[in-house]
Amino acid sequence: EWITSLLLMKFLEEFCIAYQNNQTIYGISAKDIFNRVTIYLVPMVNPDGVTLLTDPSFKNTSAYQKCFSISQAYPDIPFPDGWKANINGVDLNLQFPAGWETAKKIKYKQGFTKPAPRDFVGASPLTEPESLAIYNFTCSHNFRLVIAYHTQGQEIYWNFQDICPFEGYDIGLKFAQISGYHLANVPYNSSFAGFKDWFLLNYNKPGFTIEAGIGKSPLPLSQFDQIYQDNIGILLLATII
């Protein structure tokens, strides 16, 4: 799902250029946003997993061999293209303390009972350095709202079970209108232990998971321009809403 890293870096680049040149971006003054809002971007939560997929030289490392060995227990998941876990075979978006035990039961029933290319929840919440870093980073800031980018499906997830702040649905509708994406409920088997789930549960503030693009991950770079055009409005609207 690494194409979302390019999305955030492209947004940052265009925002900085607009600010430097006293211009607007998507019709909004970059300097006005800069003077009123603090934006935090974490462009890549799983750098080891992305390196596994994108760097040919990684094949010569012991970490690659470790992942390859893990993948052999899951022959139906192509390697490395089907890999979305971290280097330890833990799915980072199943690591947060929001229905983690339920997520574990679901994923164990599906056969993910040990390190895997995807869908293994780990031994307990927040065992992995990447998920713990995001958890601690969030706890140390007073965020107005959060957006977690994934691929794919062109959908916006806005709630956790029956938990959502009153304005969360309204903001989600505006995100859907400006992007053309569909505001949706997460399928039950994927609706626990994610970052957005924990943020909603812990803070009762708007939190969203956005599934960018359409097709089978990893999405081709040929989709990037459309993904960016679909999502630039969301990223800017989030700063002023």
GROMACS .gro file of C-alpha atoms in nm, residues 14-233:
model
  220
   14GLU     CA    1   0.279   2.123  -0.347
   15PHE     CA    2   0.180   2.283  -0.019
   16CYS     CA    3   0.534   2.410   0.042
   17ILE     CA    4   0.561   2.548  -0.311
   18ALA     CA    5   0.228   2.727  -0.274
   19TYR     CA    6   0.334   2.869   0.061
   20GLN     CA    7   0.669   2.989  -0.071
   21ASN     CA    8   0.507   3.159  -0.370
   22ASN     CA    9   0.210   3.300  -0.176
   23GLN     CA   10  -0.029   3.093  -0.386
   24THR     CA   11  -0.341   2.892  -0.330
   25ILE     CA   12  -0.364   2.516  -0.343
   26TYR     CA   13  -0.699   2.372  -0.446
   27GLY     CA   14  -0.834   2.727  -0.412
   28ILE     CA   15  -0.717   2.770  -0.052
   29SER     CA   16  -0.438   3.003   0.060
   30ALA     CA   17  -0.140   2.795   0.173
   31LYS     CA   18  -0.021   3.076   0.400
   32ASP     CA   19  -0.361   3.101   0.565
   33ILE     CA   20  -0.352   2.729   0.643
   34PHE     CA   21   0.007   2.753   0.767
   35ASN     CA   22  -0.077   3.040   1.000
   36ARG     CA   23  -0.381   2.870   1.153
   37VAL     CA   24  -0.321   2.496   1.152
   38THR     CA   25  -0.053   2.245   1.244
   39ILE     CA   26  -0.033   1.951   1.004
   40TYR     CA   27   0.153   1.632   1.096
   41LEU     CA   28   0.233   1.385   0.818
   42VAL     CA   29   0.367   1.035   0.876
   43PRO     CA   30   0.424   0.927   0.517
   44MET     CA   31   0.540   0.570   0.581
   45VAL     CA   32   0.453   0.368   0.891
   46ASN     CA   33   0.604   0.044   0.758
   47PRO     CA   34   0.938   0.130   0.590
   48ASP     CA   35   1.076  -0.223   0.619
   49GLY     CA   36   0.771  -0.370   0.449
   50VAL     CA   37   0.793  -0.114   0.169
   51THR     CA   38   1.163  -0.185   0.124
   52LEU     CA   39   1.085  -0.555   0.096
   53LEU     CA   40   0.852  -0.481  -0.195
   54THR     CA   41   1.041  -0.209  -0.378
   55ASP     CA   42   1.418  -0.248  -0.327
   56PRO     CA   43   1.580  -0.530  -0.531
   57SER     CA   44   1.896  -0.516  -0.320
   58PHE     CA   45   1.692  -0.617  -0.014
   59LYS     CA   46   1.690  -0.972  -0.147
   60ASN     CA   47   2.047  -1.008  -0.028
   61THR     CA   48   1.961  -0.947   0.338
   62SER     CA   49   1.881  -1.182   0.624
   63ALA     CA   50   1.557  -0.987   0.681
   64TYR     CA   51   1.439  -1.078   0.330
   65GLN     CA   52   1.515  -1.444   0.395
   66LYS     CA   53   1.324  -1.422   0.723
   67CYS     CA   54   1.018  -1.286   0.543
   68PHE     CA   55   1.052  -1.545   0.268
   69SER     CA   56   1.055  -1.820   0.530
   70ILE     CA   57   0.742  -1.674   0.693
   71SER     CA   58   0.568  -1.660   0.357
   72GLN     CA   59   0.620  -2.031   0.290
   73ALA     CA   60   0.348  -2.114   0.542
   74TYR     CA   61   0.102  -1.908   0.336
   75PRO     CA   62   0.137  -2.029  -0.025
   76ASP     CA   63  -0.187  -1.860  -0.133
   77ILE     CA   64  -0.037  -1.515  -0.064
   78PRO     CA   65   0.212  -1.416  -0.336
   79PHE     CA   66   0.558  -1.319  -0.216
   80PRO     CA   67   0.664  -1.045  -0.197
   81ASP     CA   68   0.371  -0.867  -0.368
   82GLY     CA   69   0.117  -0.990  -0.114
   83TRP     CA   70   0.322  -0.878   0.185
   84LYS     CA   71   0.178  -0.592   0.394
   85ALA     CA   72   0.305  -0.682   0.742
   86ASN     CA   73   0.618  -0.543   0.901
   87ILE     CA   74   0.947  -0.729   0.887
   88ASN     CA   75   0.840  -0.947   1.181
   89GLY     CA   76   0.528  -1.066   1.003
   90VAL     CA   77   0.290  -0.858   1.216
   91ASP     CA   78   0.011  -0.656   1.055
   92LEU     CA   79   0.059  -0.308   1.201
   93ASN     CA   80  -0.303  -0.204   1.158
   94LEU     CA   81  -0.412  -0.491   1.382
   95GLN     CA   82  -0.194  -0.379   1.671
   96PHE     CA   83  -0.401  -0.116   1.848
   97PRO     CA   84  -0.596  -0.162   2.174
   98ALA     CA   85  -0.945  -0.133   2.030
   99GLY     CA   86  -1.111  -0.471   2.017
  100TRP     CA   87  -0.774  -0.641   1.976
  101GLU     CA   88  -0.891  -0.968   2.132
  102THR     CA   89  -1.183  -0.976   1.888
  103ALA     CA   90  -0.945  -0.913   1.599
  104LYS     CA   91  -0.727  -1.197   1.725
  105LYS     CA   92  -1.021  -1.440   1.732
  106ILE     CA   93  -1.123  -1.341   1.380
  107LYS     CA   94  -0.776  -1.367   1.231
  108TYR     CA   95  -0.691  -1.689   1.415
  109LYS     CA   96  -1.009  -1.842   1.277
  110GLN     CA   97  -0.892  -1.737   0.930
  111GLY     CA   98  -0.564  -1.921   0.989
  112PHE     CA   99  -0.333  -1.632   1.079
  113THR     CA  100  -0.205  -1.774   1.408
  114LYS     CA  101   0.163  -1.689   1.365
  115PRO     CA  102   0.379  -1.436   1.176
  116ALA     CA  103   0.237  -1.392   0.827
  117PRO     CA  104   0.252  -1.166   0.521
  118ARG     CA  105  -0.068  -1.004   0.650
  119ASP     CA  106  -0.342  -1.034   0.915
  120PHE     CA  107  -0.134  -1.163   1.208
  121VAL     CA  108  -0.220  -0.947   1.509
  122GLY     CA  109   0.098  -1.012   1.709
  123ALA     CA  110   0.133  -1.152   2.060
  124SER     CA  111  -0.045  -0.853   2.215
  125PRO     CA  112  -0.130  -0.492   2.126
  126LEU     CA  113   0.158  -0.258   2.049
  127THR     CA  114   0.434  -0.518   2.041
  128GLU     CA  115   0.583  -0.372   1.724
  129PRO     CA  116   0.805  -0.060   1.723
  130GLU     CA  117   0.614   0.097   1.435
  131SER     CA  118   0.268   0.069   1.591
  132LEU     CA  119   0.403   0.175   1.930
  133ALA     CA  120   0.567   0.480   1.773
  134ILE     CA  121   0.237   0.590   1.617
  135TYR     CA  122   0.055   0.525   1.944
  136ASN     CA  123   0.303   0.733   2.147
  137PHE     CA  124   0.313   1.008   1.886
  138THR     CA  125  -0.065   1.037   1.891
  139CYS     CA  126  -0.079   1.035   2.272
  140SER     CA  127   0.170   1.322   2.286
  141HIS     CA  128  -0.040   1.551   2.065
  142ASN     CA  129  -0.389   1.696   2.082
  143PHE     CA  130  -0.507   1.613   1.732
  144ARG     CA  131  -0.828   1.765   1.598
  145LEU     CA  132  -0.874   1.467   1.363
  146VAL     CA  133  -0.668   1.189   1.206
  147ILE     CA  134  -0.665   1.022   0.865
  148ALA     CA  135  -0.505   0.682   0.803
  149TYR     CA  136  -0.435   0.610   0.436
  150HIS     CA  137  -0.454   0.261   0.290
  151THR     CA  138  -0.533   0.103  -0.045
  152GLN     CA  139  -0.768   0.009  -0.205
  153GLY     CA  140  -1.143   0.045  -0.270
  154GLN     CA  141  -1.218   0.420  -0.295
  155GLU     CA  142  -1.395   0.410   0.041
  156ILE     CA  143  -1.391   0.621   0.356
  157TYR     CA  144  -1.440   0.448   0.692
  158TRP     CA  145  -1.557   0.682   0.965
  159ASN     CA  146  -1.673   0.487   1.272
  160PHE     CA  147  -1.571   0.213   1.514
  161GLN     CA  148  -1.868  -0.008   1.592
  162ASP     CA  149  -2.123   0.244   1.726
  163ILE     CA  150  -1.857   0.495   1.832
  164CYS     CA  151  -1.821   0.815   1.636
  165PRO     CA  152  -1.829   1.179   1.744
  166PHE     CA  153  -2.133   1.363   1.615
  167GLU     CA  154  -1.937   1.564   1.359
  168GLY     CA  155  -1.746   1.260   1.232
  169TYR     CA  156  -2.023   1.150   0.999
  170ASP     CA  157  -2.071   1.502   0.862
  171ILE     CA  158  -1.699   1.541   0.796
  172GLY     CA  159  -1.693   1.200   0.633
  173LEU     CA  160  -1.976   1.303   0.402
  174LYS     CA  161  -1.782   1.612   0.298
  175PHE     CA  162  -1.473   1.401   0.233
  176ALA     CA  163  -1.687   1.170   0.018
  177GLN     CA  164  -1.838   1.458  -0.176
  178ILE     CA  165  -1.506   1.623  -0.254
  179SER     CA  166  -1.331   1.298  -0.352
  180GLY     CA  167  -1.601   1.090  -0.514
  181TYR     CA  168  -1.523   0.810  -0.268
  182HIS     CA  169  -1.795   0.617  -0.086
  183LEU     CA  170  -1.859   0.670   0.286
  184ALA     CA  171  -1.885   0.317   0.421
  185ASN     CA  172  -1.885   0.094   0.726
  186VAL     CA  173  -1.587  -0.135   0.767
  187PRO     CA  174  -1.661  -0.504   0.701
  188TYR     CA  175  -1.696  -0.679   1.038
  189ASN     CA  176  -1.391  -0.902   0.997
  190SER     CA  177  -1.170  -0.595   0.942
  191SER     CA  178  -1.329  -0.361   1.195
  192PHE     CA  179  -1.109  -0.408   1.503
  193ALA     CA  180  -0.763  -0.312   1.634
  194GLY     CA  181  -0.683  -0.050   1.370
  195PHE     CA  182  -0.532   0.291   1.436
  196LYS     CA  183  -0.852   0.475   1.345
  197ASP     CA  184  -1.050   0.242   1.571
  198TRP     CA  185  -0.828   0.315   1.868
  199PHE     CA  186  -0.832   0.691   1.805
  200LEU     CA  187  -1.212   0.699   1.799
  201LEU     CA  188  -1.239   0.478   2.106
  202ASN     CA  189  -0.977   0.666   2.307
  203TYR     CA  190  -1.043   1.027   2.207
  204ASN     CA  191  -1.396   1.040   2.064
  205LYS     CA  192  -1.272   1.275   1.792
  206PRO     CA  193  -1.309   1.236   1.415
  207GLY     CA  194  -1.089   0.964   1.271
  208PHE     CA  195  -1.093   0.814   0.923
  209THR     CA  196  -0.942   0.531   0.725
  210ILE     CA  197  -0.931   0.611   0.355
  211GLU     CA  198  -0.888   0.330   0.105
  212ALA     CA  199  -0.731   0.508  -0.192
  213GLY     CA  200  -0.741   0.382  -0.548
  214ILE     CA  201  -0.906   0.076  -0.694
  215GLY     CA  202  -0.783  -0.270  -0.787
  216LYS     CA  203  -0.538  -0.508  -0.623
  217SER     CA  204  -0.259  -0.387  -0.395
  218PRO     CA  205   0.014  -0.296  -0.462
  219LEU     CA  206  -0.156  -0.052  -0.699
  220PRO     CA  207   0.036   0.047  -1.014
  221LEU     CA  208   0.196   0.390  -1.038
  222SER     CA  209  -0.032   0.458  -1.334
  223GLN     CA  210  -0.308   0.521  -1.077
  224PHE     CA  211  -0.111   0.782  -0.885
  225ASP     CA  212  -0.232   1.094  -1.067
  226GLN     CA  213  -0.596   0.995  -1.020
  227ILE     CA  214  -0.539   0.904  -0.656
  228TYR     CA  215  -0.379   1.242  -0.595
  229GLN     CA  216  -0.659   1.432  -0.766
  230ASP     CA  217  -0.918   1.238  -0.568
  231ASN     CA  218  -0.749   1.303  -0.234
  232ILE     CA  219  -0.595   1.650  -0.248
  233GLY     CA  220  -0.935   1.795  -0.161
   0.00000   0.00000   0.00000
